[in-house]
Short mmCIF file of C-alpha atoms and ligand atoms in Angstrom, two decimals:
data_model
loop_
_atom_site.label_atom_id
_atom_site.label_comp_id
_atom_site.label_asym_id
_atom_site.label_seq_id
_atom_site.Cartn_x
_atom_site.Cartn_y
_atom_site.Cartn_z
CA MET A 9 0.24 0.59 0.10
CA PRO A 10 1.59 3.91 -0.69
CA ALA A 11 1.41 5.69 1.65
CA ALA A 12 -0.98 8.16 2.33
CA VAL A 13 1.63 11.72 2.60
CA LYS A 14 4.79 11.05 1.90
CA LEU A 15 7.90 13.97 1.56
CA GLU A 16 11.26 13.51 0.55
CA ASN A 17 13.90 16.37 0.28
CA VAL A 18 11.61 18.95 1.00
CA VAL A 19 13.51 22.12 0.66
CA LYS A 20 10.94 25.46 1.38
CA ARG A 21 12.84 29.00 1.54
CA PHE A 22 10.76 31.94 2.20
CA GLY A 23 13.24 34.70 0.17
CA ALA A 24 17.23 33.76 1.96
CA LEU A 25 15.27 31.96 4.65
CA GLU A 26 15.89 28.44 4.48
CA VAL A 27 12.96 27.37 6.58
CA LEU A 28 12.75 23.79 5.63
CA LYS A 29 16.59 21.89 5.10
CA GLY A 30 15.91 18.83 2.95
CA ILE A 31 12.30 17.02 5.13
CA SER A 32 11.77 13.29 4.55
CA PHE A 33 9.01 11.02 6.38
CA ASP A 34 6.00 9.03 4.99
CA ILE A 35 2.94 8.66 7.00
CA GLU A 36 0.78 5.22 6.49
CA ALA A 37 -3.09 5.31 5.58
CA GLY A 38 -4.82 5.31 9.72
CA GLN A 39 -1.64 6.88 10.80
CA VAL A 40 -1.66 9.69 13.66
CA VAL A 41 1.61 10.66 13.85
CA ALA A 42 2.62 14.13 15.78
CA LEU A 43 4.97 16.77 14.56
CA ILE A 44 6.88 18.12 17.19
CA GLY A 45 9.73 20.88 17.51
CA ALA A 46 10.76 24.35 19.53
CA SER A 47 9.12 27.07 18.25
CA GLY A 48 10.71 28.12 14.14
CA SER A 49 12.07 24.67 13.52
CA GLY A 50 9.51 24.75 10.88
CA LYS A 51 6.44 22.23 12.04
CA SER A 52 3.60 24.86 10.62
CA THR A 53 5.65 25.46 6.46
CA ALA A 54 5.90 21.38 6.78
CA LEU A 55 2.02 20.98 6.95
CA ARG A 56 1.06 23.91 5.32
CA CYS A 57 3.86 22.71 2.36
CA ILE A 58 1.34 19.51 2.52
CA ASN A 59 -1.19 21.20 1.02
CA ARG A 60 0.38 22.96 -0.65
CA LEU A 61 -0.63 26.89 1.40
CA GLU A 62 3.00 26.98 0.73
CA GLN A 63 4.93 26.60 -2.10
CA ILE A 64 7.94 24.13 -2.25
CA GLN A 65 11.66 24.96 -4.24
CA SER A 66 12.56 21.47 -4.28
CA GLY A 67 12.04 18.05 -3.67
CA THR A 68 8.57 16.49 -3.50
CA ILE A 69 5.85 15.43 -1.87
CA GLU A 70 2.83 12.82 -2.64
CA VAL A 71 -0.73 13.67 -0.57
CA CYS A 72 -3.15 10.30 -2.03
CA GLY A 73 -1.84 10.26 -5.22
CA HIS A 74 -1.16 13.47 -5.91
CA ARG A 75 2.04 15.36 -6.70
CA VAL A 76 1.27 17.85 -4.73
CA GLU A 77 4.92 20.07 -6.26
CA ASP A 78 4.05 19.30 -9.66
CA PRO A 79 3.03 23.48 -10.94
CA ALA A 80 -0.17 21.84 -12.99
CA LEU A 81 -1.20 19.95 -10.58
CA ASP A 82 -5.01 21.89 -9.91
CA PRO A 83 -4.28 23.03 -5.99
CA ARG A 84 -9.05 22.37 -4.94
CA SER A 85 -8.71 18.86 -6.45
CA LEU A 86 -5.67 17.46 -3.54
CA ARG A 87 -7.47 19.77 -1.03
CA GLN A 88 -10.32 18.42 -1.19
CA ASP A 89 -8.23 14.99 0.30
CA VAL A 90 -6.57 17.29 3.08
CA GLY A 91 -8.35 19.01 5.70
CA MET A 92 -6.99 21.87 7.98
CA VAL A 93 -7.95 23.17 11.15
CA PHE A 94 -5.84 26.08 11.90
CA GLN A 95 -4.64 26.67 15.91
CA SER A 96 -7.40 30.34 16.05
CA TYR A 97 -10.16 28.46 14.28
CA ASN A 98 -11.05 30.51 12.10
CA LEU A 99 -14.64 29.70 11.56
CA PHE A 100 -16.86 32.73 9.02
CA PRO A 101 -17.55 34.99 11.34
CA HIS A 102 -21.13 36.46 9.25
CA MET A 103 -22.48 32.63 8.76
CA THR A 104 -23.79 30.54 11.32
CA VAL A 105 -22.54 26.80 12.53
CA GLY A 106 -24.58 25.18 9.73
CA GLU A 107 -23.58 27.50 6.95
CA ASN A 108 -20.17 27.22 7.85
CA VAL A 109 -19.97 23.43 7.53
CA MET A 110 -22.03 23.56 4.95
CA LEU A 111 -20.91 26.21 2.50
CA ALA A 112 -17.92 23.58 0.95
CA LEU A 113 -20.47 20.58 0.35
CA LYS A 114 -23.07 23.86 -1.17
CA ARG A 115 -19.91 24.86 -3.35
CA VAL A 116 -17.32 22.02 -3.81
CA LYS A 117 -19.33 19.29 -4.09
CA ARG A 118 -22.44 21.05 -5.93
CA MET A 119 -24.82 18.90 -2.96
CA ASP A 120 -28.24 21.20 -2.54
CA ARG A 121 -29.14 22.55 0.58
CA SER A 122 -30.89 19.85 2.45
CA ALA A 123 -28.99 17.47 1.68
CA ALA A 124 -25.41 19.73 3.39
CA ARG A 125 -27.93 20.27 6.04
CA LYS A 126 -27.43 16.55 6.58
CA VAL A 127 -24.06 16.30 6.41
CA ALA A 128 -23.61 19.36 8.70
CA GLU A 129 -25.82 17.81 11.16
CA ARG A 130 -24.10 14.71 11.26
CA VAL A 131 -20.34 15.85 11.63
CA LEU A 132 -21.50 18.36 14.37
CA ARG A 133 -23.40 15.57 16.40
CA GLN A 134 -19.46 13.92 16.00
CA VAL A 135 -17.89 16.46 17.50
CA GLY A 136 -21.16 17.04 20.77
CA LEU A 137 -22.34 20.15 19.02
CA ALA A 138 -25.88 19.05 17.04
CA GLU A 139 -27.37 22.17 18.77
CA LYS A 140 -25.49 24.95 18.15
CA ILE A 141 -25.74 24.51 14.39
CA ASP A 142 -27.67 28.04 13.71
CA ASN A 143 -25.44 29.71 16.65
CA TYR A 144 -22.72 32.11 15.34
CA PRO A 145 -19.62 31.48 16.13
CA GLU A 146 -18.69 33.92 18.32
CA GLN A 147 -21.88 32.95 20.36
CA LEU A 148 -20.11 29.85 21.46
CA SER A 149 -16.56 29.41 23.15
CA GLY A 150 -13.04 28.77 22.05
CA GLY A 151 -13.13 24.64 22.21
CA GLN A 152 -16.86 25.21 20.83
CA GLN A 153 -15.39 27.36 18.05
CA GLN A 154 -12.38 24.70 17.35
CA ARG A 155 -14.65 21.77 17.30
CA VAL A 156 -17.06 23.76 14.78
CA ALA A 157 -13.72 24.15 12.82
CA ILE A 158 -12.72 20.22 13.03
CA ALA A 159 -16.64 19.08 11.35
CA ARG A 160 -16.22 22.06 8.87
CA SER A 161 -13.17 19.74 7.68
CA LEU A 162 -14.22 16.66 8.10
CA ALA A 163 -18.13 17.74 6.43
CA MET A 164 -15.69 17.25 3.43
CA ALA A 165 -15.16 13.61 4.07
CA PRO A 166 -11.02 14.37 4.09
CA LYS A 167 -8.64 11.28 3.76
CA VAL A 168 -6.13 13.58 5.59
CA MET A 169 -6.55 16.04 8.35
CA LEU A 170 -3.96 18.35 9.64
CA PHE A 171 -3.76 20.34 12.66
CA ASP A 172 -1.48 23.06 13.14
CA GLU A 173 -1.24 23.78 17.22
CA VAL A 174 -5.15 23.41 17.30
CA THR A 175 -5.31 24.01 20.56
CA SER A 176 -2.84 26.41 21.21
CA ALA A 177 -5.29 29.20 22.07
CA LEU A 178 -7.19 27.03 24.98
CA ASP A 179 -7.38 26.97 28.20
CA PRO A 180 -7.51 23.48 29.91
CA LYS A 181 -10.16 22.07 29.65
CA LEU A 182 -11.50 23.48 26.77
CA THR A 183 -8.38 21.62 24.94
CA GLY A 184 -9.91 18.53 27.13
CA GLU A 185 -13.04 18.60 25.13
CA VAL A 186 -10.84 19.31 21.24
CA LEU A 187 -8.37 16.51 22.31
CA ARG A 188 -11.05 14.05 22.92
CA VAL A 189 -12.25 14.59 19.47
CA MET A 190 -9.42 14.35 18.00
CA GLU A 191 -8.75 11.15 19.70
CA ASP A 192 -12.05 9.91 18.58
CA LEU A 193 -11.23 10.85 14.61
CA ALA A 194 -7.96 8.67 15.18
CA LYS A 195 -9.69 5.94 16.45
CA ALA A 196 -11.93 5.84 13.36
CA GLY A 197 -9.07 5.83 11.53
CA MET A 198 -8.36 9.34 10.53
CA THR A 199 -4.38 9.53 9.09
CA MET A 200 -3.97 12.94 10.89
CA VAL A 201 -0.92 15.07 10.93
CA VAL A 202 -1.04 16.94 14.19
CA VAL A 203 1.57 19.78 14.82
CA THR A 204 0.93 19.93 18.55
CA HIS A 205 2.98 20.91 21.73
CA GLU A 206 0.52 18.47 24.36
CA MET A 207 2.64 15.53 24.78
CA ALA A 208 0.33 14.11 27.01
CA PHE A 209 -1.90 13.22 23.68
CA ALA A 210 1.23 12.62 21.36
CA ARG A 211 1.52 9.87 23.51
CA ARG A 212 -1.61 8.14 23.86
CA ALA A 213 -2.98 8.94 20.03
CA ALA A 214 0.58 9.26 18.08
CA ASP A 215 1.74 6.11 15.67
CA LYS A 216 4.63 7.94 14.84
CA VAL A 217 6.63 10.91 16.49
CA ILE A 218 8.85 12.72 13.85
CA PHE A 219 10.14 15.89 15.65
CA MET A 220 11.82 18.76 14.33
CA HIS A 221 14.50 20.62 14.98
CA GLN A 222 16.28 23.89 13.10
CA GLY A 223 14.67 23.27 9.39
CA HIS A 224 15.46 18.86 9.51
CA VAL A 225 13.35 15.52 10.75
CA HIS A 226 15.43 15.30 13.78
CA GLU A 227 14.05 11.97 15.83
CA VAL A 228 11.23 9.59 14.64
CA GLY A 229 10.32 6.59 15.97
CA ASP A 230 6.32 5.36 17.82
CA ALA A 231 5.34 7.47 20.86
CA SER A 232 8.37 5.98 23.49
CA ILE A 233 10.28 8.33 21.75
CA LEU A 234 8.62 11.11 24.15
CA THR A 235 9.50 9.25 26.93
CA THR A 236 13.34 8.08 26.28
CA PRO A 237 14.88 10.28 23.71
CA GLU A 238 17.93 9.49 21.23
CA THR A 239 19.48 12.45 20.19
CA PRO A 240 20.02 15.23 23.23
CA GLU A 241 18.42 18.24 21.45
CA LEU A 242 14.71 15.90 21.18
CA ARG A 243 15.41 15.37 25.10
CA GLU A 244 16.03 18.93 26.41
CA PHE A 245 12.71 19.51 24.01
CA LEU A 246 10.83 17.55 26.11
CA ASP A 247 12.43 18.52 29.12
CA HIS A 248 12.03 22.46 28.80
CA ASP A 249 8.50 21.44 27.39
CA LEU A 250 7.29 19.63 31.04
CA MET B 3 -34.61 93.61 -11.54
CA GLY B 4 -36.06 90.79 -12.02
CA ASP B 5 -38.37 88.62 -9.07
CA PHE B 6 -37.69 85.38 -7.92
CA SER B 7 -40.33 83.77 -9.36
CA SER B 8 -41.79 79.87 -8.74
CA GLY B 9 -40.75 79.48 -13.05
CA HIS B 10 -37.56 79.80 -11.21
CA MET B 11 -37.11 77.63 -8.55
CA ILE B 12 -38.87 75.04 -10.63
CA TYR B 13 -35.79 74.56 -13.47
CA LEU B 14 -34.12 74.92 -10.14
CA LEU B 15 -35.33 72.08 -9.12
CA ASN B 16 -34.88 70.38 -12.67
CA GLY B 17 -31.62 71.13 -12.48
CA LEU B 18 -31.14 69.48 -8.73
CA MET B 19 -32.70 66.29 -10.81
CA TRP B 20 -30.53 66.29 -13.09
CA THR B 21 -27.57 65.96 -10.98
CA VAL B 22 -29.05 63.66 -9.06
CA LEU B 23 -29.31 61.55 -11.99
CA LEU B 24 -26.10 62.19 -13.53
CA SER B 25 -24.52 60.92 -9.36
CA MET B 26 -26.93 57.81 -10.13
CA LEU B 27 -25.39 57.08 -13.04
CA ALA B 28 -21.44 57.92 -11.99
CA MET B 29 -21.99 55.52 -8.33
CA LEU B 30 -23.81 53.18 -11.15
CA LEU B 31 -20.89 52.76 -13.94
CA GLY B 32 -18.51 53.77 -11.30
CA GLY B 33 -19.50 50.87 -8.99
CA ILE B 34 -19.13 49.08 -11.83
CA ALA B 35 -15.66 49.87 -12.95
CA GLY B 36 -14.57 50.35 -9.18
CA PHE B 37 -15.58 46.77 -8.24
CA ALA B 38 -13.78 45.63 -11.40
CA VAL B 39 -10.90 47.55 -10.26
CA MET B 40 -10.61 47.06 -6.82
CA LEU B 41 -10.42 42.80 -8.50
CA ALA B 42 -7.25 44.09 -10.77
CA ARG B 43 -6.09 45.73 -7.06
CA ILE B 44 -5.90 42.35 -5.98
CA SER B 45 -4.59 39.89 -8.71
CA GLN B 46 -2.86 37.49 -8.72
CA ARG B 47 -1.15 39.02 -11.46
CA ARG B 48 1.24 40.32 -11.06
CA TRP B 49 0.56 42.56 -14.71
CA LEU B 50 -2.83 42.97 -13.65
CA ARG B 51 -2.05 44.52 -10.98
CA ARG B 52 0.83 47.14 -11.58
CA ILE B 53 -1.56 48.52 -15.07
CA SER B 54 -5.14 48.95 -13.21
CA LEU B 55 -1.94 50.60 -10.15
CA GLY B 56 -1.40 52.96 -13.11
CA TYR B 57 -5.29 53.42 -13.78
CA VAL B 58 -5.71 54.26 -10.61
CA GLN B 59 -2.64 57.19 -9.80
CA ILE B 60 -3.00 58.94 -13.01
CA VAL B 61 -7.43 59.14 -12.43
CA GLN B 62 -6.33 60.20 -8.39
CA GLY B 63 -3.80 62.77 -10.06
CA THR B 64 -5.42 65.17 -12.50
CA PRO B 65 -8.66 67.39 -11.71
CA LEU B 66 -11.94 66.22 -12.58
CA LEU B 67 -13.05 69.27 -14.22
CA ILE B 68 -9.92 68.01 -16.50
CA GLN B 69 -11.10 64.15 -17.04
CA MET B 70 -14.29 66.24 -18.30
CA PHE B 71 -12.96 68.55 -20.36
CA LEU B 72 -11.25 66.22 -21.42
CA MET B 73 -13.89 63.34 -22.13
CA TYR B 74 -16.29 66.68 -23.63
CA PHE B 75 -14.15 68.12 -25.64
CA GLY B 76 -11.93 65.15 -27.13
CA LEU B 77 -14.54 62.83 -27.93
CA GLY B 78 -16.00 65.22 -29.82
CA VAL B 79 -12.10 66.08 -31.93
CA ALA B 80 -12.39 61.83 -32.15
CA GLY B 81 -15.50 62.70 -34.11
CA ILE B 82 -17.88 60.76 -32.00
CA GLU B 83 -20.53 63.32 -30.31
CA VAL B 84 -21.77 63.11 -27.22
CA PRO B 85 -24.59 64.91 -25.28
CA ALA B 86 -23.36 66.75 -22.42
CA LEU B 87 -24.55 64.17 -20.22
CA VAL B 88 -23.08 60.91 -21.18
CA ALA B 89 -19.63 62.95 -21.49
CA ALA B 90 -20.09 64.18 -18.33
CA ALA B 91 -20.89 60.68 -16.32
CA LEU B 92 -18.86 59.15 -18.78
CA ALA B 93 -15.45 61.59 -16.99
CA MET B 94 -17.68 60.76 -13.96
CA MET B 95 -17.23 56.66 -14.28
CA ILE B 96 -14.00 57.22 -14.43
CA TYR B 97 -13.40 59.23 -11.52
CA SER B 98 -15.05 57.35 -9.52
CA SER B 99 -14.04 53.82 -10.55
CA ALA B 100 -9.99 54.28 -9.13
CA TYR B 101 -11.22 56.09 -5.78
CA LEU B 102 -13.88 53.28 -4.90
CA GLY B 103 -11.41 50.75 -6.09
CA GLU B 104 -9.01 51.61 -3.81
CA ILE B 105 -12.13 52.46 -1.29
CA TRP B 106 -12.56 48.61 -1.46
CA ARG B 107 -9.19 46.78 -2.14
CA GLY B 108 -8.72 48.01 1.51
CA SER B 109 -12.23 46.94 2.87
CA VAL B 110 -10.57 43.36 0.94
CA LEU B 111 -7.19 43.55 2.21
CA SER B 112 -9.05 44.77 5.59
CA ILE B 113 -9.61 41.33 6.19
CA ASP B 114 -7.47 38.86 7.83
CA ASN B 115 -6.00 36.87 5.32
CA THR B 116 -6.51 33.36 7.53
CA GLN B 117 -9.79 33.73 6.66
CA PHE B 118 -8.80 33.78 2.85
CA GLU B 119 -6.82 30.54 3.81
CA ALA B 120 -9.21 28.95 5.68
CA ALA B 121 -12.28 28.91 2.76
CA GLU B 122 -9.33 27.67 0.49
CA THR B 123 -8.47 24.77 1.91
CA LEU B 124 -11.75 23.56 1.91
CA ALA B 125 -10.95 23.68 -2.24
CA LEU B 126 -12.92 26.38 -2.54
CA THR B 127 -11.31 28.40 -5.70
CA ARG B 128 -10.00 32.15 -5.09
CA TRP B 129 -13.57 33.79 -6.62
CA GLN B 130 -15.55 31.70 -4.38
CA SER B 131 -13.33 32.91 -1.41
CA LEU B 132 -13.31 35.88 -2.36
CA VAL B 133 -17.71 36.64 -2.69
CA ASP B 134 -18.64 33.16 -0.21
CA VAL B 135 -15.90 34.50 2.41
CA ILE B 136 -14.31 37.90 2.05
CA LEU B 137 -16.70 39.90 0.17
CA PRO B 138 -20.02 39.83 2.90
CA GLN B 139 -17.60 41.15 5.82
CA ALA B 140 -15.04 43.69 3.58
CA LEU B 141 -19.16 45.64 2.84
CA ARG B 142 -19.14 46.58 6.20
CA ILE B 143 -16.53 47.95 6.25
CA ALA B 144 -16.81 49.43 2.80
CA THR B 145 -20.01 51.42 3.20
CA PRO B 146 -19.37 54.12 5.35
CA PRO B 147 -16.67 55.30 3.05
CA THR B 148 -18.30 54.21 0.65
CA VAL B 149 -21.76 56.63 0.84
CA GLY B 150 -18.82 59.28 2.12
CA PHE B 151 -17.36 59.33 -1.37
CA THR B 152 -20.92 59.55 -2.76
CA VAL B 153 -21.16 63.13 -1.01
CA GLN B 154 -18.71 63.83 -2.75
CA LEU B 155 -19.72 63.07 -5.84
CA VAL B 156 -23.49 64.68 -5.41
CA LYS B 157 -21.15 68.05 -5.24
CA ASN B 158 -18.21 67.49 -7.81
CA THR B 159 -21.58 66.78 -10.53
CA SER B 160 -20.96 70.89 -10.04
CA LEU B 161 -18.12 70.34 -12.54
CA ALA B 162 -19.96 69.93 -14.79
CA SER B 163 -22.17 72.69 -15.63
CA VAL B 164 -19.28 73.21 -17.46
CA VAL B 165 -19.28 71.57 -20.30
CA GLY B 166 -22.54 72.37 -20.48
CA PHE B 167 -25.14 70.44 -19.40
CA LEU B 168 -27.50 71.58 -16.79
CA GLU B 169 -27.84 70.53 -13.81
CA LEU B 170 -28.56 72.34 -10.12
CA THR B 171 -25.31 74.48 -10.99
CA ARG B 172 -25.47 75.46 -13.98
CA SER B 173 -29.08 76.25 -13.96
CA ALA B 174 -28.52 78.22 -11.30
CA GLN B 175 -26.22 80.57 -13.20
CA VAL B 176 -28.69 80.52 -16.41
CA ILE B 177 -31.11 82.54 -13.80
CA ASN B 178 -28.70 84.90 -12.36
CA ASN B 179 -27.87 85.45 -15.64
CA SER B 180 -30.92 87.19 -15.67
CA LEU B 181 -32.13 87.92 -11.95
CA PHE B 182 -28.75 89.03 -11.40
CA GLU B 183 -29.40 88.09 -7.46
CA PRO B 184 -26.78 85.27 -6.78
CA PHE B 185 -26.73 85.33 -3.06
CA LEU B 186 -30.75 84.01 -3.24
CA VAL B 187 -29.95 81.67 -6.39
CA PHE B 188 -27.09 79.99 -5.25
CA GLY B 189 -28.08 80.49 -1.72
CA ILE B 190 -31.58 78.16 -3.15
CA ALA B 191 -29.61 76.10 -4.34
CA ALA B 192 -26.26 75.62 -1.92
CA VAL B 193 -29.51 74.30 0.00
CA LEU B 194 -30.46 71.82 -2.56
CA TYR B 195 -27.18 70.31 -2.77
CA PHE B 196 -27.52 69.95 1.28
CA ALA B 197 -30.73 68.38 1.03
CA VAL B 198 -29.69 65.80 -0.58
CA CYS B 199 -25.38 65.13 0.92
CA TYR B 200 -26.76 66.02 4.49
CA PRO B 201 -28.95 62.77 5.02
CA LEU B 202 -25.85 61.04 3.23
CA SER B 203 -23.75 62.09 5.44
CA LEU B 204 -25.41 61.14 8.24
CA TRP B 205 -26.33 58.17 6.44
CA SER B 206 -22.57 57.26 6.21
CA ARG B 207 -22.07 58.12 10.50
CA ILE B 208 -24.26 56.61 10.96
CA LEU B 209 -23.20 53.30 9.95
CA GLU B 210 -19.73 54.48 11.02
CA ARG B 211 -21.24 54.32 15.01
CA LYS B 212 -22.62 51.06 14.44
CA LEU B 213 -19.00 49.67 12.31
CA ASN B 214 -16.65 50.50 15.40
CA ALA B 215 -19.54 50.32 18.52
CA GLY B 216 -19.20 46.19 16.49
CA ARG B 217 -16.01 46.14 16.51
CA ARG B 218 -15.68 47.43 20.02
CA GLN B 219 -18.07 44.55 21.33
CA ALA B 220 -15.75 41.73 18.73
N1 LIG C 1 5.23 33.17 4.85
C1 LIG C 1 6.98 33.33 5.34
N2 LIG C 1 7.58 34.43 5.51
C2 LIG C 1 8.42 34.61 5.89
N3 LIG C 1 9.21 34.45 6.46
C3 LIG C 1 8.43 32.50 6.93
C4 LIG C 1 6.89 32.84 6.66
N4 LIG C 1 5.94 31.96 7.64
C5 LIG C 1 6.81 31.09 8.04
N5 LIG C 1 8.42 31.81 7.62
C6 LIG C 1 9.67 31.77 8.89
O1 LIG C 1 9.89 30.25 9.18
C7 LIG C 1 10.93 29.43 10.53
C8 LIG C 1 9.37 28.63 10.73
O2 LIG C 1 7.98 28.56 10.47
P1 LIG C 1 7.60 27.76 10.90
O3 LIG C 1 5.87 28.64 11.75
O4 LIG C 1 7.51 26.75 10.10
O5 LIG C 1 7.19 27.25 12.58
P2 LIG C 1 6.70 26.34 13.80
O6 LIG C 1 7.77 25.37 13.70
O7 LIG C 1 5.56 26.40 12.77
O8 LIG C 1 6.91 27.20 14.78
P3 LIG C 1 5.42 27.37 16.21
O9 LIG C 1 5.82 26.09 16.63
O10 LIG C 1 6.17 28.87 16.58
O11 LIG C 1 4.35 27.75 15.45
C9 LIG C 1 10.62 30.60 11.14
O12 LIG C 1 11.63 31.71 11.29
C10 LIG C 1 9.37 32.44 10.77
O13 LIG C 1 10.00 32.75 10.76
MG1 LIG C 2 3.77 27.01 13.77
#
């Protein structure tokens, strides 16, 4: 079986600044991968390259059969297979929760309103927010907004989901409710790449941990590397993080 | 000594009607062209951004009066005879397209880029993202300055008098030429302009206040 996500020697530069210095890793379908590393190590950039929010300078990225680095690729066909959830939720404030979820179903999947509504109800139930469908984002707590953002992404039935520090803006109680939703997703077999500082979550849910350091993949392993790191850099990172 | 009669008043009101009509035409045509200018200014194609920026700078860097002359006499020299209303409306369309395009571009850019990213991540096209996600939010921000610009536009229609278009200012001139009562005649014209502009600026200010109140809550 081919990998769901495969990066090979990926280089990403912003002007003269080389942020990804030839990184490689692969993720099998159904795996949950925790991407960890210090601030500025290139985690977000790696994630954004995977759904081509950023274009890479060299190397290859393959996602569910799409050649991401190919300039001829239509990013929309890629993005139908790849969902993304951001730290700042990025819900559309002028739309209700339901409309947020239904927008892409109607515009991209060309569903009619009632079909889209059914999907929205289902995914909102999945994240425990069925009763909020007609509320506006500003009426929801941060944790609830983030769960809506997850539902919005989930509604498109992606094959891979990318999470960029989705609980960093939340207090511990709200963090818990978001992480539970993500663990449910993981159990249901979703392929997930999770940039996170929640080491407890990474230990529980991650099949694979990738430690990034100064634009390189510095250490890779299963969740046990979080308790018994091999490299001094990862050890130091873990010590500081606790 | 001529007396200001109800006939004169009707003549002025007729001028006012043309002023309002010209304003509406300028706003409608300028709005359509201004939308295109906005699109070009935020385009991902560099040459389109360059050309549209040049257009805006040229239009904003020259007096409307000159644009009016160029349109009226220029078209005439080119062998295209147009009524004064058409020449004036075209000149004002170009004039407002540059200003509206800039106002709207600023409103669109004031919406956080993460909204664009969230939409494109959901596989929406750039156009869909703009229409469904960005523009509805930008609209709230754009409305007060747009209404404010409309007030300027109404007053600037008075420049159309120079190409012989019989709007309010020109009508007042014509009456004054026979009555020689400048204070009275132009005073009434001023009141009529004010009657159109004041409600607009009031509306603009109310919108502005609402917007600020909404921002404070958020
Ligand atoms: N659009 C950009 N233009 C220029 N530099 C950028 C851009 N995006 C990121 N960078 C730089 O790339 C480097 C890596 O950024 P990135 O956001 O990938 O780090 P990160 O690992 O996600 O960090 P954090 O934990 O703080 O989110 C940083 O030095 C950052 O300043
Ligand atoms: Mg980051």
